[in-house]
Short mmCIF file of C-alpha atoms and ligand atoms in Angstrom, two decimals:
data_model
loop_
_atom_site.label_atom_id
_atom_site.label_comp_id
_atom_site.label_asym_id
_atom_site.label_seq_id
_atom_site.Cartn_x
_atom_site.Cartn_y
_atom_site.Cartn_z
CA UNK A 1 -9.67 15.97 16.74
CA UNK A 2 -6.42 17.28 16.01
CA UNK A 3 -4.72 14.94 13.32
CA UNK A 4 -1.11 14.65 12.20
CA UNK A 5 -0.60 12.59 8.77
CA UNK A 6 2.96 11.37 8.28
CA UNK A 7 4.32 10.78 5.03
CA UNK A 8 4.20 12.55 1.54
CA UNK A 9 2.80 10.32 -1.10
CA UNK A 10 -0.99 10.38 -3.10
CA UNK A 11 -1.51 7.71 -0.76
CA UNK A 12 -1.02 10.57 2.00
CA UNK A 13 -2.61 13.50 0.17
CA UNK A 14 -5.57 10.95 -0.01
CA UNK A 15 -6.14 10.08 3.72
CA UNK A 16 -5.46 13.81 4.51
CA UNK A 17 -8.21 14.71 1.54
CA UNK A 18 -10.59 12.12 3.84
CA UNK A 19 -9.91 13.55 6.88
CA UNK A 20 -10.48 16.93 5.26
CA UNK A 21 -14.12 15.72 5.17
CA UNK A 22 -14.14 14.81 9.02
CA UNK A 23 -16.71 16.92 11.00
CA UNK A 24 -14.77 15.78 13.88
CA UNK A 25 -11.40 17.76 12.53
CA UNK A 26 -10.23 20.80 14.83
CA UNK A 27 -6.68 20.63 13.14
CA UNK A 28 -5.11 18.92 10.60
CA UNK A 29 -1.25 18.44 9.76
CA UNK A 30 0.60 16.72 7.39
CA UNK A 31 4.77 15.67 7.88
CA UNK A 32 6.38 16.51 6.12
CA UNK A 33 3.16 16.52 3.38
CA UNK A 34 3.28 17.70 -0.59
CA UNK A 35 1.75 20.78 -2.67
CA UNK A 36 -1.64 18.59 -2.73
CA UNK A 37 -1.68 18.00 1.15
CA UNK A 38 -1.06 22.28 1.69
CA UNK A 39 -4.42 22.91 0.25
CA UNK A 40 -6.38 20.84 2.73
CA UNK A 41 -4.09 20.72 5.83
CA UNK A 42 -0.77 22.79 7.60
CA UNK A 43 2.31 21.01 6.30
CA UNK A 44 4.76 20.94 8.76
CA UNK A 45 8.75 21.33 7.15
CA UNK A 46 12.00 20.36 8.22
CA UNK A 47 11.50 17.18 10.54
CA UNK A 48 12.20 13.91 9.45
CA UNK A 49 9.37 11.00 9.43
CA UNK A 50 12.88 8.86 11.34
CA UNK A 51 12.72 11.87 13.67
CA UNK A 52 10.60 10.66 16.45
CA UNK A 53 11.46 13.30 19.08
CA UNK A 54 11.53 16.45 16.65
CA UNK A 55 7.53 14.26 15.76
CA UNK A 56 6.42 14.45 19.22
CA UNK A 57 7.62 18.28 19.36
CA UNK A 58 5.59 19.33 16.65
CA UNK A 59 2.63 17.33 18.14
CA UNK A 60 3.07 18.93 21.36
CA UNK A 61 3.18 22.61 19.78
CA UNK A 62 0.36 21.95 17.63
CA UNK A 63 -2.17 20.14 19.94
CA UNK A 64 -2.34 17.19 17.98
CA UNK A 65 -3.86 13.85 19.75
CA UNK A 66 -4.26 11.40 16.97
CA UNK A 67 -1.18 10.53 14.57
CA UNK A 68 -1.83 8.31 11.24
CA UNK A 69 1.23 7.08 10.03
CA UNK A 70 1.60 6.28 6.13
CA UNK A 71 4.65 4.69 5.49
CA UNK A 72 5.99 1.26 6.72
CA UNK A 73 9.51 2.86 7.60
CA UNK A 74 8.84 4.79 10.80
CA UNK A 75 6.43 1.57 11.70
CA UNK A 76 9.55 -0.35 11.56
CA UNK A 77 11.29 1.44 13.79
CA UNK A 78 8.71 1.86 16.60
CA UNK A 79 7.40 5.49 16.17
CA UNK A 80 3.74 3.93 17.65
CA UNK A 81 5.44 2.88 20.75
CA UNK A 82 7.39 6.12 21.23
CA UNK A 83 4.28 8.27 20.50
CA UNK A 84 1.79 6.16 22.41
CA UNK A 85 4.31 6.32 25.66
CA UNK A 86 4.16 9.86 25.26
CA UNK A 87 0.37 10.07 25.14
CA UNK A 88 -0.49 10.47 21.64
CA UNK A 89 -2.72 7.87 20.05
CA UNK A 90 -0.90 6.41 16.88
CA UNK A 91 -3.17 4.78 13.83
CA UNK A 92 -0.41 2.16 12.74
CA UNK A 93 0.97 -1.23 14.79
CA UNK A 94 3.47 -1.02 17.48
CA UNK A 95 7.11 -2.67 16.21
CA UNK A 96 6.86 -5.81 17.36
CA UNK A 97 3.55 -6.31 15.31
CA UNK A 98 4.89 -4.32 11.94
CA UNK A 99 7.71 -7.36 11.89
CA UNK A 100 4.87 -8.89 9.61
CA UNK A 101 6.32 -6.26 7.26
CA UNK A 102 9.51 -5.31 7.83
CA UNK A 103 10.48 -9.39 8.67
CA UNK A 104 9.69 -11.52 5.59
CA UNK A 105 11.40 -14.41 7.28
CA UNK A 106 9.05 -13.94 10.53
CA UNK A 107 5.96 -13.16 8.40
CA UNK A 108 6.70 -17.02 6.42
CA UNK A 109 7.52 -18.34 10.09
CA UNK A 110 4.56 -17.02 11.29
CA UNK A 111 2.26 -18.29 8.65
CA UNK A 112 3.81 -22.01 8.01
CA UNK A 113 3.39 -22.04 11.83
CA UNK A 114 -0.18 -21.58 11.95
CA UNK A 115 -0.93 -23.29 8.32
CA UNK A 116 -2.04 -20.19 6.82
CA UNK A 117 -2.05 -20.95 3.10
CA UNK A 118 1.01 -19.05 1.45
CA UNK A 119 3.51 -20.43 -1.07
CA UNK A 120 5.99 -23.04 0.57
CA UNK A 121 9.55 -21.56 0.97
CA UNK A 122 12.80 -21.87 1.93
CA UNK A 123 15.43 -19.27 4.11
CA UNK A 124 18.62 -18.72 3.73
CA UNK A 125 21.11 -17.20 5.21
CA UNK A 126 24.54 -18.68 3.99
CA UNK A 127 25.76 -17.96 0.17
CA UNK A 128 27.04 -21.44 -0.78
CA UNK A 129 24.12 -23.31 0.72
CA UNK A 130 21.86 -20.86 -1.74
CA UNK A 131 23.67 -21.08 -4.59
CA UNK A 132 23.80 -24.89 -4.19
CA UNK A 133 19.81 -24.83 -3.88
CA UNK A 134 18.89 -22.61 -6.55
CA UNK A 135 21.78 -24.67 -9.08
CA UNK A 136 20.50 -28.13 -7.83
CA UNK A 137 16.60 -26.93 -8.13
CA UNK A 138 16.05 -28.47 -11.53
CA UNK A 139 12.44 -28.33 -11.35
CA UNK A 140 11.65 -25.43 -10.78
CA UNK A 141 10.92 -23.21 -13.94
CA UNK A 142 10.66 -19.90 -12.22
CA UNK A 143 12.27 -18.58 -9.08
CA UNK A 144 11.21 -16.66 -6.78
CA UNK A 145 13.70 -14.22 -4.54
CA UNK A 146 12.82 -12.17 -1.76
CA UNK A 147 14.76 -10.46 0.92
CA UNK A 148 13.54 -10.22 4.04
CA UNK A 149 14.20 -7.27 5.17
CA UNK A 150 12.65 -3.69 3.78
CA UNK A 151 13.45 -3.17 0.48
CA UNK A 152 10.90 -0.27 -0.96
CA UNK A 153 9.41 -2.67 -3.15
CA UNK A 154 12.68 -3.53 -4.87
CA UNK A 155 13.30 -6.71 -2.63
CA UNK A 156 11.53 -9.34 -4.63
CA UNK A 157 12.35 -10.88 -8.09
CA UNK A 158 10.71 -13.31 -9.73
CA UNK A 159 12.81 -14.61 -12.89
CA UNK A 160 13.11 -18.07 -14.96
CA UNK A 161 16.73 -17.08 -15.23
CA UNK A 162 18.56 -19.58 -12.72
CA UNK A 163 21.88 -16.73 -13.10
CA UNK A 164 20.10 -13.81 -12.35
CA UNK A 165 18.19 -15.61 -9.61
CA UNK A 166 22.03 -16.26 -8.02
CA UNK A 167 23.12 -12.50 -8.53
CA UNK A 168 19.94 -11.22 -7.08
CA UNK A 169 19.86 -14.09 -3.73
CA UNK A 170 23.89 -13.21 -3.25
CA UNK A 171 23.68 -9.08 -3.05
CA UNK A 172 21.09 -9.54 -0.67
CA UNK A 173 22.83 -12.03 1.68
CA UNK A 174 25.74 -9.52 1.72
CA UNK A 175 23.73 -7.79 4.76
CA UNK A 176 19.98 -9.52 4.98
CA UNK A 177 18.52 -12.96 4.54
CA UNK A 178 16.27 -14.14 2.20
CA UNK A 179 13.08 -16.18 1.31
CA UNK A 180 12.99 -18.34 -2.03
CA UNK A 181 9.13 -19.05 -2.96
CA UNK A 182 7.29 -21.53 -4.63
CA UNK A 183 6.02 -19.67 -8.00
CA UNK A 184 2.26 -18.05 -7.60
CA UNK A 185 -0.60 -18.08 -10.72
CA UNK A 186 -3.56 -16.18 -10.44
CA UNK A 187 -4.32 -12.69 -9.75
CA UNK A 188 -3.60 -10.62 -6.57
CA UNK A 189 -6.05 -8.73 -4.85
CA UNK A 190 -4.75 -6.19 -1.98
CA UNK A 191 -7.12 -6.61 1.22
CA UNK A 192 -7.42 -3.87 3.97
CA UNK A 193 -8.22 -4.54 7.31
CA UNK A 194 -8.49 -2.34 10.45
CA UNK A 195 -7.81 -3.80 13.74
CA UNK A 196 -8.76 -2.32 17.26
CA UNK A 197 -6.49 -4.96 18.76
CA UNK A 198 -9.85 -7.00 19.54
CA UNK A 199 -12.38 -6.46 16.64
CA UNK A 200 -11.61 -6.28 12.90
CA UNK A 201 -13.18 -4.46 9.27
CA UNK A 202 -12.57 -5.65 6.61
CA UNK A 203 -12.49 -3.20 3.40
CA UNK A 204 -13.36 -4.20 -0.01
CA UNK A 205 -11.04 -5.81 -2.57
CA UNK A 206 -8.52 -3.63 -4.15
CA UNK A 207 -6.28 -4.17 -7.08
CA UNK A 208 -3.11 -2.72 -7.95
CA UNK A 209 -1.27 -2.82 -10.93
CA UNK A 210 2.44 -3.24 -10.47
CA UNK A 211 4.02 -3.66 -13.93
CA UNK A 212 5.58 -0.28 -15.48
CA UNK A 213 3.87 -1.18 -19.04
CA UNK A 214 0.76 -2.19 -20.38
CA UNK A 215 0.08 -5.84 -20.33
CA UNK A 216 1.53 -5.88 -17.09
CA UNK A 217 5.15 -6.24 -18.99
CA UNK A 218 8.42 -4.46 -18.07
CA UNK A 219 9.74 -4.12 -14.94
CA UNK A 220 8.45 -3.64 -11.29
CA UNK A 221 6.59 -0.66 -9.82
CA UNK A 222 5.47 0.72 -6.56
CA UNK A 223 2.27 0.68 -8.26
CA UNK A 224 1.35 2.21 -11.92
CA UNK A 225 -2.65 1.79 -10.84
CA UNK A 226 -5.45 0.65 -9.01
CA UNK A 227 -8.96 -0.25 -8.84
CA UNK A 228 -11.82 -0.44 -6.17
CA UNK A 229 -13.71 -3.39 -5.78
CA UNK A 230 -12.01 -5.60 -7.60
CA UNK A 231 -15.13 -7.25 -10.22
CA UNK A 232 -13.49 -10.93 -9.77
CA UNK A 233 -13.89 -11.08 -6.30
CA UNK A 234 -17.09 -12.18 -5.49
CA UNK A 235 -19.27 -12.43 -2.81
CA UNK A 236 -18.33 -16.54 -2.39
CA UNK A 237 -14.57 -15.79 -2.53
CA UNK A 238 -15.02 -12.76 -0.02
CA UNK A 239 -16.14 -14.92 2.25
CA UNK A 240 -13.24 -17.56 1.34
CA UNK A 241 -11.12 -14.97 2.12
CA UNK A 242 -12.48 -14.05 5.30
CA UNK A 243 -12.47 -17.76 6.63
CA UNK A 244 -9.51 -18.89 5.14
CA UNK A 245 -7.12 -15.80 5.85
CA UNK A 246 -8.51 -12.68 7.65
CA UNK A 247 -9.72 -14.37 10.75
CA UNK A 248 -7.18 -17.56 11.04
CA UNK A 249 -4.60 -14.55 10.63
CA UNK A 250 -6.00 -12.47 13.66
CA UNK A 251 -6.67 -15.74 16.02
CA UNK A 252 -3.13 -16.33 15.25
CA UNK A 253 -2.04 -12.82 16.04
CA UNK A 254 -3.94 -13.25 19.78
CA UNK A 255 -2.52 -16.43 19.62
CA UNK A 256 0.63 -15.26 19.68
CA UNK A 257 0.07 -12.42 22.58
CA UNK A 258 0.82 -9.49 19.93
CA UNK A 259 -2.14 -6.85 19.83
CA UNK A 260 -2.88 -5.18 16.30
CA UNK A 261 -3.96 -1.52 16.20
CA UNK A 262 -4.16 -0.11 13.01
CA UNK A 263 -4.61 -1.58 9.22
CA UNK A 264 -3.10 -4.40 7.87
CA UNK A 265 -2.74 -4.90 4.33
CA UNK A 266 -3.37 -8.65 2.85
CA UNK A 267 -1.22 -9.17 -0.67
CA UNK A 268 -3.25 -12.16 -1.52
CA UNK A 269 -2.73 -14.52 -5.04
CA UNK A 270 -6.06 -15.87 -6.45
CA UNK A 271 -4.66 -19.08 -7.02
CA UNK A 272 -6.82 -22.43 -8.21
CA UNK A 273 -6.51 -23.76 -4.87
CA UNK A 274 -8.07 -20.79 -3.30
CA UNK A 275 -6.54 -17.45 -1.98
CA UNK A 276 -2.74 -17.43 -0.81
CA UNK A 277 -0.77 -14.88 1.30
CA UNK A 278 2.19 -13.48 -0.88
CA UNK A 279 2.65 -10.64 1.97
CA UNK A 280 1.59 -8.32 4.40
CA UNK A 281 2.24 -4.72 4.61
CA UNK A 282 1.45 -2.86 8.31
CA UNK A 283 -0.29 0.36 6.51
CA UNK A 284 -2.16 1.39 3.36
CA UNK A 285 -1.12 0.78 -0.23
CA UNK A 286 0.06 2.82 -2.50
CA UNK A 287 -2.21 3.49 -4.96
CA UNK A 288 -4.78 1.11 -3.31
CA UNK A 289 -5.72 3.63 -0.68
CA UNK A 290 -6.58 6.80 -3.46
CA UNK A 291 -9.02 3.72 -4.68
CA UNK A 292 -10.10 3.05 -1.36
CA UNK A 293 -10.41 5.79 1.20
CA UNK A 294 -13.20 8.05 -2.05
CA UNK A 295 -15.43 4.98 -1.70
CA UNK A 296 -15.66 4.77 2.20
CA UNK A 297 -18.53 6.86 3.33
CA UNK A 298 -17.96 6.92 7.18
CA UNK A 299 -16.30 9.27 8.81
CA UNK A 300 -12.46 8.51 8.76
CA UNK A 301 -12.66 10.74 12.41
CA UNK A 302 -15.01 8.01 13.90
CA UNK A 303 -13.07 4.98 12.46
CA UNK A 304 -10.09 6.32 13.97
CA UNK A 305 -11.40 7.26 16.96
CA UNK A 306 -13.12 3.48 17.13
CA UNK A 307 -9.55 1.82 16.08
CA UNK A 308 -7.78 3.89 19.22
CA UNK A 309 -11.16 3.33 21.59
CA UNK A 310 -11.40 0.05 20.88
CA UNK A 311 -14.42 -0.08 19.83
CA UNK A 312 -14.44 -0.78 16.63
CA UNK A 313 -17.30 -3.23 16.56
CA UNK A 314 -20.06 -0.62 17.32
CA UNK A 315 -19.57 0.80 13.72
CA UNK A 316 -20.37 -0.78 10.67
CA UNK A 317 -18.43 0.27 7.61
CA UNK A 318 -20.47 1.77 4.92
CA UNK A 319 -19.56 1.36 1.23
CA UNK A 320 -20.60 3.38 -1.85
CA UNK A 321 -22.38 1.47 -4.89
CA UNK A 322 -19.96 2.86 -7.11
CA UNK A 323 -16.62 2.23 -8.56
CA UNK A 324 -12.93 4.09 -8.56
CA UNK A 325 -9.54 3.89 -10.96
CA UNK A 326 -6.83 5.33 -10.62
CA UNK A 327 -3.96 5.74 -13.08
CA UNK A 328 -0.40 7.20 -12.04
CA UNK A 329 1.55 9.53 -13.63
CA UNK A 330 5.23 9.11 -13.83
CA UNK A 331 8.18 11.31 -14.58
CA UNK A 332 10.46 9.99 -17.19
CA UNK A 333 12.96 7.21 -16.71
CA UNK A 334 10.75 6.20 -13.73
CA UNK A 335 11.22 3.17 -12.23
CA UNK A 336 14.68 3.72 -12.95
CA UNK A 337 16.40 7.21 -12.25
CA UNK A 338 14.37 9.85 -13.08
CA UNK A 339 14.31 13.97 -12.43
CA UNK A 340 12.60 16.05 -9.88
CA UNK A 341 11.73 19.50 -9.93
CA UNK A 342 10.05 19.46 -12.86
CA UNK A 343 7.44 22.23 -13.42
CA UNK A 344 3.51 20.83 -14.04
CA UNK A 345 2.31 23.01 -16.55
CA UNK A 346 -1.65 21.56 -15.95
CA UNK A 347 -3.51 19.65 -13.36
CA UNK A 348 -6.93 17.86 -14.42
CA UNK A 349 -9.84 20.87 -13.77
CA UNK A 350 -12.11 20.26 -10.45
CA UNK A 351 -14.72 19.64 -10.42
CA UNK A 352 -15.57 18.30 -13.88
CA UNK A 353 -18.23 20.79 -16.03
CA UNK A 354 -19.73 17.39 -16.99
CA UNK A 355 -20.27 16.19 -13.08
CA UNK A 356 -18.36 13.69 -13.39
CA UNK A 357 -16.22 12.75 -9.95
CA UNK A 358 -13.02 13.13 -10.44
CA UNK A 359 -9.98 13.29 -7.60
CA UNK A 360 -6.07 14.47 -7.96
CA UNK A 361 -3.82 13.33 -5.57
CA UNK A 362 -0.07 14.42 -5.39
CA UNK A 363 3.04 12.56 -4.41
CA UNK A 364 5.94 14.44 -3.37
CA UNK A 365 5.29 17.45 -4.76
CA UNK A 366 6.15 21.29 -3.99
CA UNK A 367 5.12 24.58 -4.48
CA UNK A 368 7.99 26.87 -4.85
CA UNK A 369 8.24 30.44 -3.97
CA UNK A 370 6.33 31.85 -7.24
CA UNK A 371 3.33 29.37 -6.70
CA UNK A 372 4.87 26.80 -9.08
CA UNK A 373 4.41 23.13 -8.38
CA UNK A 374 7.39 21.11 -9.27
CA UNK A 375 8.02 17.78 -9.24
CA UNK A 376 9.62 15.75 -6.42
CA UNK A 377 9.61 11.84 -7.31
CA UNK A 378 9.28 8.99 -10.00
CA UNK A 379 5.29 8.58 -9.14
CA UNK A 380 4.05 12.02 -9.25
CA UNK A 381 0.18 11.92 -9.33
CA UNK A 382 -2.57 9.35 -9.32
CA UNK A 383 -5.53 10.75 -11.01
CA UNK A 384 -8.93 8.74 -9.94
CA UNK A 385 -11.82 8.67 -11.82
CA UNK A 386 -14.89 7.70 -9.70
CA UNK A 387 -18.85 5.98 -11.33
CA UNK A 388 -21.03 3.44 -11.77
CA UNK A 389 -18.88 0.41 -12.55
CA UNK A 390 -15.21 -0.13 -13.40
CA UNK A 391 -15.78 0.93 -17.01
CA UNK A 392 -17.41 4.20 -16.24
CA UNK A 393 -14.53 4.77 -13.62
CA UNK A 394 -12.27 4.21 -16.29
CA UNK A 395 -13.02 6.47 -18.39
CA UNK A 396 -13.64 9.59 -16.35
CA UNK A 397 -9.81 9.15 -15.34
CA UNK A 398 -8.46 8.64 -18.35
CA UNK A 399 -10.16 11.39 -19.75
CA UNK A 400 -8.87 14.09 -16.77
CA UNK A 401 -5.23 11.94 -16.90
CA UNK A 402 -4.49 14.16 -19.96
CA UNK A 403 -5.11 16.80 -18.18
CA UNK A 404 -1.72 16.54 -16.71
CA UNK A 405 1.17 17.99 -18.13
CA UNK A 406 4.86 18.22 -17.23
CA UNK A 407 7.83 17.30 -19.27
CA UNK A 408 8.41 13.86 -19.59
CA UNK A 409 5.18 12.79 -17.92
CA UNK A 410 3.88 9.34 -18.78
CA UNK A 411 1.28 6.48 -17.57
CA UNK A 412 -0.59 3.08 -17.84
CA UNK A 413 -2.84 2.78 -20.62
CA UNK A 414 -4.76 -0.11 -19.60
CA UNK A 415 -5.68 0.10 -15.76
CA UNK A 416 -8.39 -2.38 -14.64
CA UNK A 417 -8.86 -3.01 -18.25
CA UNK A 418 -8.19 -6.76 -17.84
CA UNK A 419 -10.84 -7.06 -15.21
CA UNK A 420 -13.55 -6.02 -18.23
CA UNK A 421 -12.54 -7.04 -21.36
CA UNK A 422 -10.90 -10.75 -20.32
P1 AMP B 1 5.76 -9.08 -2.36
O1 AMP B 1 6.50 -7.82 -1.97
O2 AMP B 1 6.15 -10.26 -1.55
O3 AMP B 1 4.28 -8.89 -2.46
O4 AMP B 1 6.18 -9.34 -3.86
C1 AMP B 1 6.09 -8.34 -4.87
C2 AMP B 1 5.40 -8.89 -6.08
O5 AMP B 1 6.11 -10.02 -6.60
C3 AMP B 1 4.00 -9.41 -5.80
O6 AMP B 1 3.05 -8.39 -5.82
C4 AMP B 1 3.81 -10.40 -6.94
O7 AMP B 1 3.49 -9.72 -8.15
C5 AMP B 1 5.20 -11.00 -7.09
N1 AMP B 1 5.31 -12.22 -6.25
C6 AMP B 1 5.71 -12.28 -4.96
N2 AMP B 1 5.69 -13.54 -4.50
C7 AMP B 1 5.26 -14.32 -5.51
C8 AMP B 1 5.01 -15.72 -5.66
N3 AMP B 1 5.25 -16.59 -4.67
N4 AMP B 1 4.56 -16.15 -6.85
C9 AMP B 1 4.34 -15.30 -7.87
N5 AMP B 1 4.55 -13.96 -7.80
C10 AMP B 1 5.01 -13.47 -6.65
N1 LIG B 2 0.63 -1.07 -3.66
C1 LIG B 2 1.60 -1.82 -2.97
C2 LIG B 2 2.02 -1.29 -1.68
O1 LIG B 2 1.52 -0.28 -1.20
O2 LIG B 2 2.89 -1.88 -1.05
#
């Protein structure tokens, strides 16, 4: 296999560090890829992940014959179709299908249809008759805002200010619609499923923790942490899961004449009444997957070669008996504006001299001409301790997250904690 990874996150330096493992891999490329991804795999420079014919160049002149797209962007805008009409296999859904991410209005459509549990809602799409809801919605204690469209996970607020509710609903119905929600308790788990088109896995439970600051306070994140399986979800509410969501979801999918290659990604709330869709993503999570892919002992060659076959139900998916945490590191000012370029001084030693299993994945970064590696966005590294239990996982990462050093650098004090001490 020849494999081209597109993106340029930890979440891509991690399924490139998996295929890395593949005895099946005769090639592997990464687009446009970071200083993490250049160790393990060719980075290829200069072509944009929107740039689907300067994509399918590069695949030509390097022989590759399976893509795996990270990101939901080029999803979005139909780089499976283009590739697959040009012969090259894609790991990701075709456009119509990745509407469940890039359409929150068709995603709430399509569940309320089929009487998936999710939180009620309500679209709009005019600014008065909004306003008029949200100042007329006495009840309601906390609001919930999202716009439909993409938004890099700054398309969502949820706020028991009625005012900034209004200022948030009206920017986005300058150019999108949006989606107010009924208000969510309980805890989310992130589920991961990959889809032949006929047969489905389903991964185990993943958490991620969103919050910039400990105590999940402060504001939104793409993700300051994450842990693999999640110790809450048990073995009853797997299956709850499974019955409830995975499968109705799928049947719904045929249902509806739209075939699923690829993974989808469940954002489920725990709720009293049992587990509730908040949304779907069409691709891996960011930091789920640096969680994730460490604990997966197949061969990511053969899964992908069984998600592209369609044959996904002659393998069974083989998990380790262990745990893994991972804890981000952030440049300063992060999730606001930060800088990039900064120089890392130090880089957790591996492996550990104590054994212990320890993994560094890079987002964004770069290796300049005198071997440097700088900096190049707010979430630089996720650092993932691996053991046991959650506990033990915990604090093999936290004791190589000091290990990194650049100016500035910061991170989550208390990943997974609340899954042990609560
Ligand atoms: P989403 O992109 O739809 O997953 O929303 C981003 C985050 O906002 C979620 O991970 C939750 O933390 C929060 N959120 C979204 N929808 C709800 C809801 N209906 N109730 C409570 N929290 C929510
Ligand atoms: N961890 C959230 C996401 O990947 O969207």
């Amino acid at each position: 296999m020849r494999v081209l990874v597109i993106g340029s996150g930890a979440r891509e330096h991690a399924i490139a560090w998996k295929f890395s493992q593949s005895r099946r891999i005769a090639g592997l490329f990464a687009l446009p890829g970071n200083a993490g991804t250049q160790e393990i795999a060719v980075n290829i420079g200069g072509i944009s992940t929107d740039d689907f014919d300067g994509i399918l160049d590069a695949c030509r002149k390097n022989r590759i014959n399976t893509v795996f797209v990270g990101p939901e962007t080029p999803l979005a805008k139909g780089i499976a179709d283009f590739l697959e009409n040009a012969g090259i296999p894609v790991i990701g859904p075709k456009k119509r299908a990745a509407m469940l991410e890039s359409s929150k209005a068709y995603a709430k459509d399509f569940l309320h249809r089929h009487g998936i549990p999710t939180a009620l809602s309500v679209e709009f799409d005019d600014p008065e008759e909004f306003k008029g809801y949200i100042e007329e919605n006495d009840g309601k204690e906390v609001f919930v805002i999202k716009k439909s469209g993409l938004a890099g996970g700054k398309g969502v607020l949820v706020t028991d200010s009625r005012r900034e509710a209004i200022d948030f609903g009206l920017n986005i119905l300058s150019d999108d619609r949006l989606i107010v929600e009924e208000y969510l308790e309980g805890f989310e788990v992130s589920i991961f499923v990959l889809s032949d088109g006929k047969h489905q896995s389903i991964l185990p439970p993943c958490s991620d923790f969103k919050k910039a600051h400990d105590g999940d306070k402060g504001p939104n994140t793409g993700g300051m942490g994450s842990i693999c399986p999640v110790p809450w979800v048990d073995t009853k509410l797997r299956k709850n899961i499974t019955d409830r969501i995975v499968k109705p979801v799928f049947r719904a999918l045929e249902e509806e004449g739209i075939t699923y290659t690829g993974i989808l990604y469940f954002g489920l709330m725990i709720t009293e009444d049992g587990p509730k869709v908040l949304e779907f993503n069409v691709r891996l999570g960011d930091p789920e997957t640096q969680v994730l892919l460490p604990l997966i002992e197949n061969d990511i060659g053969n899964l992908s070669d069984a998600i592209i076959n369609g044959n996904l139900d002659t393998i069974t998916v083989k998990v380790k008996d262990s745990s893994a945490l991972g804890v981000v590191v952030a440049a300063d000012g992060y999730p606001g504006s930060y800088r990039k370029g900064i120089e890392v001084e130090s880089l957790p030693r591996c492996p550990r001299t104590g054994g212990e299993e320890v993994l560094v994945f890079h987002s964004s970064t770069v290796r300049d001409e005198s071997g440097r590696i700088l900096t190049g966005g707010g979430r630089c590294f996720t650092v993932v301790g691996l053991g046991r239990d959650t506990i033990t996982a915990a604090a093999t990462a936290y004791q190589a997250v000091e290990e990194v050093k650049f100016q500035g650098a910061w991170y989550r004090r208390d990943i997974g904690k609340k899954f042990f001490v609560d």
